[in-house]
Structures are given as structure tokens and as C-alpha cells.
Short mmCIF file of C-alpha atoms in Angstrom, two decimals:
data_model
loop_
_atom_site.label_atom_id
_atom_site.label_comp_id
_atom_site.label_asym_id
_atom_site.label_seq_id
_atom_site.Cartn_x
_atom_site.Cartn_y
_atom_site.Cartn_z
CA UNK A 220 -0.15 -0.14 0.04
CA UNK A 221 2.60 2.32 1.12
CA UNK A 222 5.10 1.57 -2.43
CA UNK A 223 1.98 2.58 -4.60
CA UNK A 224 0.86 6.02 -2.17
CA UNK A 225 4.37 6.38 -3.13
CA UNK A 226 4.25 5.43 -7.10
CA UNK A 227 1.54 7.63 -7.41
CA UNK A 228 3.33 10.57 -5.81
CA UNK A 229 6.12 10.40 -8.47
CA UNK A 230 3.72 10.20 -11.01
CA UNK A 231 1.37 12.77 -9.63
CA UNK A 232 5.04 14.69 -9.16
CA UNK A 233 6.27 13.95 -13.02
CA UNK A 234 2.78 15.63 -13.96
CA UNK A 235 3.44 18.68 -12.52
CA UNK A 236 6.62 19.17 -13.26
CA UNK A 237 6.17 18.66 -16.85
CA UNK A 238 3.17 21.01 -17.32
CA UNK A 239 4.23 24.85 -17.56
CA UNK A 240 3.13 26.90 -14.88
CA UNK A 241 3.19 30.13 -16.94
CA UNK A 242 1.91 29.13 -19.60
CA UNK A 243 0.50 32.65 -20.99
CA UNK A 244 -3.47 31.93 -22.31
CA UNK A 245 -3.71 32.74 -25.46
CA UNK A 246 -7.06 35.19 -25.96
CA UNK A 247 -10.32 35.74 -28.87
CA UNK A 248 -8.50 38.02 -31.43
CA UNK A 249 -11.66 39.21 -32.62
CA UNK A 250 -11.60 40.82 -29.49
CA UNK A 251 -9.90 42.85 -30.22
CA UNK A 252 -10.47 43.30 -33.50
CA UNK A 253 -11.39 47.43 -34.51
CA UNK A 254 -13.56 48.83 -37.66
CA UNK A 255 -10.65 48.78 -39.88
CA UNK A 256 -9.86 45.74 -39.60
CA UNK A 257 -6.70 46.04 -37.68
CA UNK A 258 -6.01 44.52 -34.24
CA UNK A 259 -5.20 47.27 -31.48
CA UNK A 260 -5.12 46.25 -27.51
CA UNK A 261 -4.05 48.13 -24.44
CA UNK A 262 -0.75 46.72 -21.91
CA UNK A 263 0.55 48.51 -18.99
CA UNK A 264 4.09 49.41 -18.44
CA UNK A 265 5.33 52.37 -16.30
CA UNK A 266 2.64 53.29 -14.30
CA UNK A 267 0.79 54.19 -18.14
CA UNK A 268 -1.13 52.14 -20.45
CA UNK A 269 0.45 51.41 -23.88
CA UNK A 270 -1.69 50.80 -27.59
CA UNK A 271 -0.25 48.40 -30.11
CA UNK A 272 -1.66 47.46 -33.14
CA UNK A 273 -1.55 44.45 -35.42
CA UNK A 274 -2.37 45.01 -39.04
CA UNK A 275 -2.05 42.87 -42.46
CA UNK A 276 -0.21 42.71 -45.72
CA UNK A 277 2.55 42.72 -44.91
CA UNK A 278 1.83 41.72 -41.19
CA UNK A 279 3.25 44.54 -38.76
CA UNK A 280 2.57 45.43 -35.25
CA UNK A 281 2.85 48.99 -34.36
CA UNK A 282 3.59 49.57 -30.23
CA UNK A 283 4.29 52.55 -27.81
CA UNK A 284 7.53 52.35 -26.12
CA UNK A 285 10.03 53.65 -24.04
CA UNK A 286 12.55 53.93 -25.55
CA UNK A 287 15.72 53.20 -23.60
CA UNK A 288 17.36 56.20 -22.42
CA UNK A 289 19.85 59.02 -24.47
CA UNK A 290 18.55 56.65 -28.24
CA UNK A 291 16.75 59.57 -30.82
CA UNK A 292 15.63 59.18 -34.10
CA UNK A 293 15.43 62.11 -36.72
CA UNK A 294 12.57 62.87 -37.77
CA UNK A 295 12.17 65.91 -40.67
CA UNK A 296 15.89 67.24 -39.80
CA UNK A 297 15.14 67.04 -36.47
CA UNK A 298 16.66 64.13 -33.65
CA UNK A 299 14.16 63.08 -31.34
CA UNK A 300 13.08 60.80 -28.97
CA UNK A 301 11.18 57.06 -30.17
CA UNK A 302 7.89 57.46 -28.41
CA UNK A 303 7.07 53.67 -30.62
CA UNK A 304 8.65 50.47 -32.32
CA UNK A 305 7.05 48.51 -36.23
CA UNK A 306 8.15 45.17 -36.33
CA UNK A 307 8.09 43.71 -39.35
CA UNK A 308 8.62 40.20 -40.81
CA UNK A 309 11.76 42.01 -42.61
CA UNK A 310 12.91 43.47 -39.09
CA UNK A 311 11.78 46.60 -36.35
CA UNK A 312 12.23 50.72 -36.73
CA UNK A 313 11.47 53.07 -34.01
CA UNK A 314 8.98 55.67 -34.82
CA UNK A 315 8.70 59.04 -33.22
CA UNK A 316 4.62 58.47 -32.64
CA UNK A 317 1.81 56.49 -32.19
CA UNK A 318 -1.62 57.52 -32.81
CA UNK A 319 -4.77 56.28 -33.42
CA UNK A 320 -8.38 57.57 -33.40
CA UNK A 321 -9.62 53.58 -31.80
CA UNK A 322 -9.66 53.11 -28.12
CA UNK A 323 -8.65 49.40 -27.43
CA UNK A 324 -9.25 46.22 -25.26
CA UNK A 325 -6.71 46.53 -22.80
CA UNK A 326 -4.73 42.74 -23.06
CA UNK A 327 -4.36 41.61 -20.36
CA UNK A 328 -1.10 40.22 -18.54
CA UNK A 329 -0.33 36.70 -18.78
CA UNK A 330 -2.42 37.07 -22.32
CA UNK A 331 -0.94 36.36 -25.50
CA UNK A 332 -2.56 37.60 -28.44
CA UNK A 333 -1.20 35.91 -31.45
CA UNK A 334 -2.67 37.50 -35.05
CA UNK A 335 -0.83 37.79 -38.36
CA UNK A 336 1.32 35.28 -37.86
CA UNK A 337 2.72 38.30 -35.30
CA UNK A 338 2.44 37.23 -31.41
CA UNK A 339 2.17 40.10 -28.46
CA UNK A 340 2.15 38.55 -24.63
CA UNK A 341 1.30 40.99 -22.50
CA UNK A 342 3.74 40.20 -19.08
CA UNK A 343 2.42 39.81 -15.35
CA UNK A 344 3.77 42.85 -13.59
CA UNK A 345 3.69 45.31 -17.05
CA UNK A 346 5.25 45.64 -19.88
CA UNK A 347 5.38 43.72 -22.52
CA UNK A 348 7.10 41.03 -25.94
CA UNK A 349 6.01 40.77 -29.00
CA UNK A 350 7.17 39.62 -31.92
CA UNK A 351 7.32 38.19 -35.84
CA UNK A 352 8.94 35.33 -36.87
CA UNK A 353 12.29 35.65 -35.18
CA UNK A 354 12.10 39.84 -35.38
CA UNK A 355 10.45 41.26 -32.23
CA UNK A 356 11.33 43.90 -29.05
CA UNK A 357 10.66 43.43 -24.69
CA UNK A 358 9.95 45.60 -22.01
CA UNK A 359 9.97 44.86 -18.71
CA UNK A 360 10.81 46.18 -15.92
CA UNK A 361 12.43 48.83 -16.72
CA UNK A 362 14.88 47.25 -20.16
CA UNK A 363 14.13 47.25 -23.92
CA UNK A 364 15.26 44.95 -25.98
CA UNK A 365 15.09 44.01 -29.86
CA UNK A 366 15.83 41.27 -32.04
CA UNK A 367 16.10 40.68 -36.05
CA UNK A 368 17.75 43.45 -38.23
CA UNK A 369 16.95 47.27 -37.93
CA UNK A 370 15.04 48.67 -40.91
CA UNK A 371 15.14 52.21 -40.38
#
């Protein structure tokens, strides 16, 4: 009897270890569809709300971000701090700002929105990670990092 209980406990323990505890639940993408056919959502970071959009042809993700200190881009001959990032399968680039008329829903912490081959995950305790193939970015805990080729 005792041996049977030990075997059962070992089996239950191994199943619990094999199941990812922090797997992000996918959300219903239709809840984030805009009138124009794109997708939009808001995520929390650094005490505020930031917006993202996902569009098709080609798949493009644009998100408001907090760029690293000292990051500058040139817009119309002026050097400005970027307020957004754009990623495609070809690469990523900073944008001076992000504007939209949409009032998107909040992407819950720990949730993942996957649409048009793009995947964005709202990080627990604030932040976001988005990617298209091997191109993407992560903003979490005061850090911002990109992966893939810079296009602009």
C-alpha cells in the first residue's frame, strides 16, 4: 500500500513538473479587432497604458514604448526621442509617435494575442513582448531590447 502511494505521488509530481506553470493563455483575437480590420490593444507599463496595433499585408506590429535613455531618431530634420516601435518580418525600426483613433481593450497581464503571424504577450507586473518570426522586442522591468535586423 505504502509503495503504491509513493509510485502515485511520483507520477503526479512528474506530471506537475512537465506542465508549464506560466504558460500564457491565448485570447480571442476577435475581441481586439478594430472597425478597419486591424487589431489593437492596450498594455500597462511604467505606471501608464500604451497602445499596440497589428495589421496585415505585410504583417506589421506598432507599439508605444519607452525607448532606452539616449535613443534618438531624426524626423523632418529634427532629432527626437522615439515613442513607438514598428516590427515586420523584415526587421524593426523606431517611430517618433503612435497615433490612433481606436479605443482598444486592455490585453490582460499574462495573456497572448496571436494574429497574422504576429504574437504579443502582456507580461505580468507590466510590460510586453512581441514578435514576428525572429524579429521582435521586449519591454519589461525598466529594460527595452530588440531582436532581429534594424531596418530604419
